[in-house]
mmCIF file of C-alpha atoms and ligand atoms in Angstrom:
data_model
loop_
_atom_site.group_PDB
_atom_site.id
_atom_site.type_symbol
_atom_site.label_atom_id
_atom_site.label_comp_id
_atom_site.label_asym_id
_atom_site.label_seq_id
_atom_site.Cartn_x
_atom_site.Cartn_y
_atom_site.Cartn_z
ATOM 1 C CA MET Y 7 -15.680 9.016 -12.079
ATOM 2 C CA THR Y 8 -18.421 9.076 -9.468
ATOM 3 C CA TYR Y 9 -18.905 7.496 -6.070
ATOM 4 C CA ALA Y 10 -21.113 4.464 -6.526
ATOM 5 C CA GLY Y 11 -21.557 3.311 -2.942
ATOM 6 C CA GLY Y 12 -19.839 1.198 -0.335
ATOM 7 C CA ALA Y 13 -20.114 -2.261 1.141
ATOM 8 C CA SER Y 14 -19.337 -3.059 4.761
ATOM 9 C CA ASN Y 15 -19.971 -6.757 4.279
ATOM 10 C CA LEU Y 16 -19.673 -9.217 1.444
ATOM 11 C CA GLY Y 17 -23.414 -9.480 1.020
ATOM 12 C CA ARG Y 18 -23.580 -5.843 -0.038
ATOM 13 C CA LEU Y 19 -21.157 -5.777 -2.926
ATOM 14 C CA PRO Y 20 -22.539 -4.362 -6.172
ATOM 15 C CA ALA Y 21 -23.306 -6.722 -9.045
ATOM 16 C CA ASP Y 22 -20.216 -8.656 -10.085
ATOM 17 C CA ARG Y 23 -20.246 -7.618 -13.747
ATOM 18 C CA GLY Y 24 -17.847 -5.890 -16.070
ATOM 19 C CA ARG Y 25 -14.328 -5.126 -14.804
ATOM 20 C CA GLU Y 26 -12.864 -3.478 -11.757
ATOM 21 C CA VAL Y 27 -9.466 -2.692 -10.275
ATOM 22 C CA ALA Y 28 -8.909 -2.478 -6.527
ATOM 23 C CA MET Y 29 -6.616 -0.017 -4.767
ATOM 24 C CA ALA Y 30 -5.188 -1.023 -1.419
ATOM 25 C CA GLY Y 31 -2.642 0.306 0.991
ATOM 26 C CA ARG Y 32 -1.686 1.010 4.522
ATOM 27 C CA SER Y 33 -3.290 4.059 6.003
ATOM 28 C CA ASN Y 34 -1.259 7.126 4.989
ATOM 29 C CA ALA Y 35 0.447 5.306 2.091
ATOM 30 C CA GLY Y 36 -1.005 7.861 -0.313
ATOM 31 C CA LYS Y 37 -3.951 5.917 -1.729
ATOM 32 C CA SER Y 38 -6.428 8.798 -1.704
ATOM 33 C CA SER Y 39 -3.863 11.135 -3.235
ATOM 34 C CA ALA Y 40 -3.177 8.614 -5.995
ATOM 35 C CA ILE Y 41 -6.867 8.152 -6.773
ATOM 36 C CA ASN Y 42 -7.364 11.892 -6.871
ATOM 37 C CA ALA Y 43 -4.305 12.342 -9.086
ATOM 38 C CA LEU Y 44 -5.596 9.715 -11.495
ATOM 39 C CA ALA Y 45 -9.034 11.237 -11.517
ATOM 40 C CA GLY Y 46 -7.549 14.663 -12.176
ATOM 41 C CA ARG Y 47 -9.369 16.285 -9.307
ATOM 42 C CA SER Y 48 -8.981 16.583 -5.593
ATOM 43 C CA GLY Y 49 -11.437 15.450 -2.999
ATOM 44 C CA LEU Y 50 -12.899 12.518 -4.862
ATOM 45 C CA ALA Y 51 -11.396 9.841 -2.624
ATOM 46 C CA ARG Y 52 -12.361 11.813 0.454
ATOM 47 C CA VAL Y 53 -15.643 9.921 0.539
ATOM 48 C CA SER Y 54 -13.646 6.850 1.504
ATOM 49 C CA LYS Y 55 -12.337 8.729 4.540
ATOM 50 C CA THR Y 56 -15.733 9.840 5.742
ATOM 51 C CA PRO Y 57 -16.347 8.352 9.202
ATOM 52 C CA GLY Y 58 -18.448 5.238 8.764
ATOM 53 C CA ARG Y 59 -17.017 4.607 5.326
ATOM 54 C CA THR Y 60 -13.424 3.946 6.281
ATOM 55 C CA GLN Y 61 -14.055 0.300 7.107
ATOM 56 C CA GLN Y 62 -15.959 -0.453 3.961
ATOM 57 C CA ILE Y 63 -15.135 -1.219 0.355
ATOM 58 C CA ASN Y 64 -15.930 1.892 -1.661
ATOM 59 C CA PHE Y 65 -16.813 1.759 -5.341
ATOM 60 C CA PHE Y 66 -16.246 4.457 -7.954
ATOM 61 C CA ALA Y 67 -17.877 4.074 -11.332
ATOM 62 C CA ILE Y 68 -15.700 4.909 -14.330
ATOM 63 C CA ASP Y 69 -18.421 3.991 -16.794
ATOM 64 C CA GLU Y 70 -21.284 1.531 -16.869
ATOM 65 C CA ARG Y 71 -19.106 -1.533 -16.762
ATOM 66 C CA ARG Y 72 -15.890 -0.379 -15.117
ATOM 67 C CA ARG Y 73 -15.138 0.443 -11.514
ATOM 68 C CA LEU Y 74 -12.280 1.564 -9.339
ATOM 69 C CA VAL Y 75 -12.502 -0.007 -5.904
ATOM 70 C CA ASP Y 76 -11.053 1.582 -2.789
ATOM 71 C CA LEU Y 77 -10.321 -1.121 -0.221
ATOM 72 C CA PRO Y 78 -10.276 -0.078 3.442
ATOM 73 C CA GLY Y 79 -6.883 1.136 4.675
ATOM 74 C CA TYR Y 80 -4.998 -0.875 7.257
ATOM 75 C CA GLY Y 81 -2.104 -0.650 9.664
ATOM 76 C CA TYR Y 82 -3.484 1.985 12.010
ATOM 77 C CA ALA Y 83 -1.586 1.933 15.273
ATOM 78 C CA LYS Y 84 -4.418 1.331 17.682
ATOM 79 C CA VAL Y 85 -7.052 -0.729 16.007
ATOM 80 C CA PRO Y 86 -8.823 -3.292 18.194
ATOM 81 C CA ALA Y 87 -8.230 -6.922 17.175
ATOM 82 C CA ARG Y 88 -11.935 -7.264 16.406
ATOM 83 C CA VAL Y 89 -11.756 -4.514 13.769
ATOM 84 C CA ARG Y 90 -8.609 -5.976 12.245
ATOM 85 C CA GLU Y 91 -10.294 -9.348 11.940
ATOM 86 C CA ARG Y 92 -13.303 -7.797 10.239
ATOM 87 C CA TRP Y 93 -11.000 -6.044 7.806
ATOM 88 C CA GLY Y 94 -9.281 -9.337 7.035
ATOM 89 C CA ALA Y 95 -12.509 -11.235 6.479
ATOM 90 C CA LEU Y 96 -13.941 -8.505 4.267
ATOM 91 C CA VAL Y 97 -10.845 -7.992 2.134
ATOM 92 C CA GLU Y 98 -9.832 -11.628 1.803
ATOM 93 C CA GLY Y 99 -13.424 -12.629 1.020
ATOM 94 C CA TYR Y 100 -13.660 -9.906 -1.608
ATOM 95 C CA LEU Y 101 -10.397 -10.978 -3.262
ATOM 96 C CA GLN Y 102 -11.426 -14.611 -3.319
ATOM 97 C CA ARG Y 103 -14.883 -14.261 -4.752
ATOM 98 C CA ARG Y 104 -14.855 -11.214 -6.994
ATOM 99 C CA ARG Y 105 -14.879 -12.358 -10.597
ATOM 100 C CA SER Y 106 -14.840 -8.889 -12.147
ATOM 101 C CA LEU Y 107 -11.643 -8.021 -10.253
ATOM 102 C CA ALA Y 108 -8.915 -7.713 -12.899
ATOM 103 C CA GLY Y 109 -6.085 -6.714 -10.592
ATOM 104 C CA LEU Y 110 -5.024 -5.038 -7.381
ATOM 105 C CA VAL Y 111 -2.863 -1.941 -7.056
ATOM 106 C CA LEU Y 112 -0.870 -2.173 -3.830
ATOM 107 C CA LEU Y 113 0.263 1.272 -2.717
ATOM 108 C CA MET Y 114 3.232 1.369 -0.356
ATOM 109 C CA ASP Y 115 5.330 4.260 0.882
ATOM 110 C CA ALA Y 116 8.589 3.973 -1.088
ATOM 111 C CA ARG Y 117 10.519 4.590 2.132
ATOM 112 C CA ARG Y 118 8.981 1.622 3.982
ATOM 113 C CA PRO Y 119 7.328 -0.872 1.664
ATOM 114 C CA PHE Y 120 6.318 -4.476 2.380
ATOM 115 C CA THR Y 121 5.006 -4.139 5.917
ATOM 116 C CA PRO Y 122 3.482 -7.345 7.354
ATOM 117 C CA LEU Y 123 -0.060 -6.363 6.333
ATOM 118 C CA ASP Y 124 1.109 -5.481 2.803
ATOM 119 C CA GLU Y 125 2.560 -8.970 2.641
ATOM 120 C CA GLN Y 126 -0.631 -10.474 4.008
ATOM 121 C CA LEU Y 127 -2.564 -8.793 1.242
ATOM 122 C CA ARG Y 128 -0.120 -10.017 -1.420
ATOM 123 C CA TYR Y 129 -0.417 -13.504 -0.050
ATOM 124 C CA TRP Y 130 -4.211 -13.398 -0.343
ATOM 125 C CA CYS Y 131 -3.934 -12.115 -3.905
ATOM 126 C CA LEU Y 132 -1.569 -14.920 -4.768
ATOM 127 C CA GLY Y 133 -4.033 -17.450 -3.360
ATOM 128 C CA ALA Y 134 -6.933 -15.893 -5.240
ATOM 129 C CA ARG Y 135 -4.871 -15.514 -8.449
ATOM 130 C CA VAL Y 136 -5.367 -11.764 -8.511
ATOM 131 C CA PRO Y 137 -2.480 -9.981 -10.302
ATOM 132 C CA VAL Y 138 -0.767 -7.310 -8.198
ATOM 133 C CA HIS Y 139 0.774 -4.032 -9.347
ATOM 134 C CA ALA Y 140 2.926 -2.596 -6.565
ATOM 135 C CA VAL Y 141 3.208 1.193 -6.457
ATOM 136 C CA LEU Y 142 5.964 2.809 -4.418
ATOM 137 C CA THR Y 143 4.427 6.129 -3.434
ATOM 138 C CA LYS Y 144 5.851 9.519 -2.429
ATOM 139 C CA ALA Y 145 8.837 8.971 -4.727
ATOM 140 C CA ASP Y 146 9.357 12.751 -4.671
ATOM 141 C CA LYS Y 147 10.516 12.406 -1.062
ATOM 142 C CA LEU Y 148 13.493 10.324 -2.139
ATOM 143 C CA SER Y 149 16.567 11.361 -4.092
ATOM 144 C CA ARG Y 150 16.693 10.000 -7.597
ATOM 145 C CA ALA Y 151 19.297 7.427 -6.542
ATOM 146 C CA ALA Y 152 17.349 6.331 -3.479
ATOM 147 C CA ALA Y 153 14.160 5.975 -5.510
ATOM 148 C CA ALA Y 154 15.962 3.856 -8.092
ATOM 149 C CA GLN Y 155 17.348 1.687 -5.334
ATOM 150 C CA ALA Y 156 13.909 1.262 -3.740
ATOM 151 C CA LEU Y 157 12.551 0.179 -7.113
ATOM 152 C CA ARG Y 158 15.395 -2.282 -7.670
ATOM 153 C CA ARG Y 159 14.928 -3.815 -4.250
ATOM 154 C CA ALA Y 160 11.185 -4.168 -4.717
ATOM 155 C CA ARG Y 161 11.725 -5.784 -8.119
ATOM 156 C CA ALA Y 162 14.219 -8.243 -6.716
ATOM 157 C CA ARG Y 163 11.870 -9.139 -3.898
ATOM 158 C CA LEU Y 164 8.916 -9.707 -6.201
ATOM 159 C CA ALA Y 165 10.881 -11.520 -8.889
ATOM 160 C CA SER Y 166 11.727 -14.334 -6.529
ATOM 161 C CA GLU Y 167 8.086 -15.230 -6.069
ATOM 162 C CA ALA Y 168 5.310 -16.847 -8.034
ATOM 163 C CA GLY Y 169 2.375 -14.797 -9.237
ATOM 164 C CA GLU Y 170 1.961 -11.898 -11.566
ATOM 165 C CA THR Y 171 3.491 -8.813 -10.008
ATOM 166 C CA SER Y 172 4.863 -5.574 -11.401
ATOM 167 C CA VAL Y 173 6.202 -2.543 -9.579
ATOM 168 C CA GLN Y 174 6.710 1.162 -10.223
ATOM 169 C CA LEU Y 175 7.530 4.463 -8.572
ATOM 170 C CA PHE Y 176 4.803 7.063 -8.121
ATOM 171 C CA SER Y 177 4.264 10.553 -6.812
ATOM 172 C CA ALA Y 178 0.992 12.377 -6.467
ATOM 173 C CA VAL Y 179 2.920 15.641 -6.137
ATOM 174 C CA THR Y 180 5.099 15.428 -9.244
ATOM 175 C CA ALA Y 181 4.109 13.513 -12.364
ATOM 176 C CA ILE Y 182 6.425 10.583 -11.536
ATOM 177 C CA GLY Y 183 4.747 7.324 -12.522
ATOM 178 C CA ARG Y 184 1.378 8.809 -13.365
ATOM 179 C CA ASP Y 185 1.273 7.583 -16.965
ATOM 180 C CA GLU Y 186 2.650 4.198 -15.988
ATOM 181 C CA LEU Y 187 -0.087 3.634 -13.408
ATOM 182 C CA ASP Y 188 -2.714 4.965 -15.773
ATOM 183 C CA GLU Y 189 -1.492 2.517 -18.401
ATOM 184 C CA GLN Y 190 -1.709 -0.427 -16.005
ATOM 185 C CA LEU Y 191 -5.290 0.459 -15.066
ATOM 186 C CA ARG Y 192 -6.267 0.873 -18.701
ATOM 187 C CA CYS Y 193 -4.841 -2.526 -19.476
ATOM 188 C CA TRP Y 194 -6.706 -4.254 -16.637
ATOM 189 C CA LEU Y 195 -9.922 -2.394 -17.393
ATOM 190 C CA GLU Y 196 -9.606 -3.007 -21.115
ATOM 191 C CA LEU Y 197 -9.745 0.683 -21.839
ATOM 192 C CA GLY Y 198 -7.994 1.563 -25.063
ATOM 193 C CA PRO Y 199 -5.861 4.713 -25.124
ATOM 194 C CA GLY Y 200 -8.125 7.686 -25.564
ATOM 195 C CA SER Y 201 -11.287 5.639 -25.618
ATOM 196 C CA ALA Y 202 -12.463 6.863 -22.257
ATOM 197 C CA PRO Y 203 -14.836 9.751 -21.846
ATOM 198 C CA GLY Y 204 -12.815 12.873 -21.258
ATOM 199 C CA ALA Y 205 -9.585 11.341 -22.485
ATOM 200 C CA GLU Y 206 -9.022 14.252 -24.831
ATOM 201 C CA ARG Y 207 -9.636 16.863 -22.189
ATOM 202 C CA GLU Y 208 -7.030 19.103 -20.724
ATOM 203 C CA THR Y 209 -6.211 18.769 -17.063
ATOM 204 C CA ARG Y 210 -4.521 21.692 -15.369
ATOM 205 C CA GLY Y 211 -3.357 23.047 -18.673
ATOM 206 C CA LYS Y 212 -1.408 19.896 -19.442
ATOM 207 C CA LYS Y 213 -2.622 17.581 -22.127
ATOM 208 C CA SER Y 214 -3.187 14.334 -20.341
ATOM 209 C CA PRO Y 215 -2.760 11.236 -22.485
ATOM 210 C CA GLY Y 216 -4.405 9.031 -19.949
ATOM 211 C CA SER Y 217 -6.979 10.754 -17.832
ATOM 212 C CA MET Y 218 -9.211 7.722 -17.862
ATOM 213 C CA PHE Y 219 -11.514 8.959 -15.195
ATOM 214 C CA GLY Y 220 -12.743 11.858 -17.203
ATOM 215 C CA GLY Y 221 -10.887 14.928 -15.968
ATOM 216 C CA GLU Y 222 -13.223 17.199 -14.056
ATOM 217 C CA GLY Y 223 -16.181 15.021 -14.951
HETATM 218 P P1 LIG Z 8 -4.116 7.395 2.360
HETATM 219 O O1 LIG Z 8 -4.387 7.335 3.837
HETATM 220 O O2 LIG Z 8 -3.388 6.194 1.889
HETATM 221 O O3 LIG Z 8 -5.327 7.698 1.536
HETATM 222 O O4 LIG Z 8 -3.057 8.580 2.171
HETATM 223 P P2 LIG Z 8 -3.270 10.091 1.670
HETATM 224 O O5 LIG Z 8 -3.454 10.136 0.219
HETATM 225 O O6 LIG Z 8 -4.284 10.753 2.509
HETATM 226 O O7 LIG Z 8 -1.827 10.668 1.990
HETATM 227 C C1 LIG Z 8 -1.274 10.653 3.297
HETATM 228 C C2 LIG Z 8 -0.310 11.817 3.456
HETATM 229 O O8 LIG Z 8 0.765 11.694 2.551
HETATM 230 C C3 LIG Z 8 -0.957 13.156 3.148
HETATM 231 O O9 LIG Z 8 -0.407 14.115 4.030
HETATM 232 C C4 LIG Z 8 -0.540 13.432 1.724
HETATM 233 O O10 LIG Z 8 -0.480 14.804 1.431
HETATM 234 C C5 LIG Z 8 0.838 12.805 1.663
HETATM 235 N N1 LIG Z 8 1.147 12.321 0.308
HETATM 236 C C6 LIG Z 8 0.397 11.466 -0.438
HETATM 237 N N2 LIG Z 8 0.982 11.226 -1.619
HETATM 238 C C7 LIG Z 8 2.129 11.938 -1.634
HETATM 239 C C8 LIG Z 8 3.190 12.086 -2.602
HETATM 240 O O11 LIG Z 8 3.207 11.501 -3.688
HETATM 241 N N3 LIG Z 8 4.219 12.901 -2.246
HETATM 242 C C9 LIG Z 8 4.267 13.536 -1.047
HETATM 243 N N4 LIG Z 8 5.333 14.299 -0.790
HETATM 244 N N5 LIG Z 8 3.285 13.433 -0.126
HETATM 245 C C10 LIG Z 8 2.233 12.629 -0.407
#
């Protein structure tokens, strides 16, 4: 997976071809860690945190027709209203118009999910008919029972609503939820198991069944 550029306005999005999956989350939710864990290497998502790139939509190419899209983080404590409005226009506009967008992964800290801006984003997805996969991050910080409860609560909350939504636990530190998230991305990107470049490779000595982004590639 390689960085393929960023767009700070809707006129600068790359060609709307093939398939892509967007990753979104509050700042500090663990989005970069999740992308790096999926890619099997650290530092990849750091480009999205480079000053000047934090307020743009960053694109990572998986292969010629598939992309992972890093949407700008939100929920910083002291962001001027003007910046928040720009974020909203950019993200909502992207969700509404992007035909190659197969789904959105919504990363939320398992200890405090569904903040108002998370809900805003879900609402936009619902309106744009973009399926959402909710990921409760940092599951390793919760006891097993507390994590199970967080998952149950999230499920109950999502089940009562229209739209296509699934939810899972995840940790970038342990392997919790890694295969499940990988599987969801493969499904949306129409990547068969093992069909991706590097899928057979070893990552950190552990045979990875779903390293879709090509290990150290
Ligand atoms: P982002 O702002 O959403 O990209 O969040 P980061 O990936 O930078 O993570 C924010 C902080 O949470 C960092 O200090 C990470 O080390 C930590 N973090 C991220 N994922 C996990 C996780 O699964 N478990 C634990 N314990 N910490 C995590």
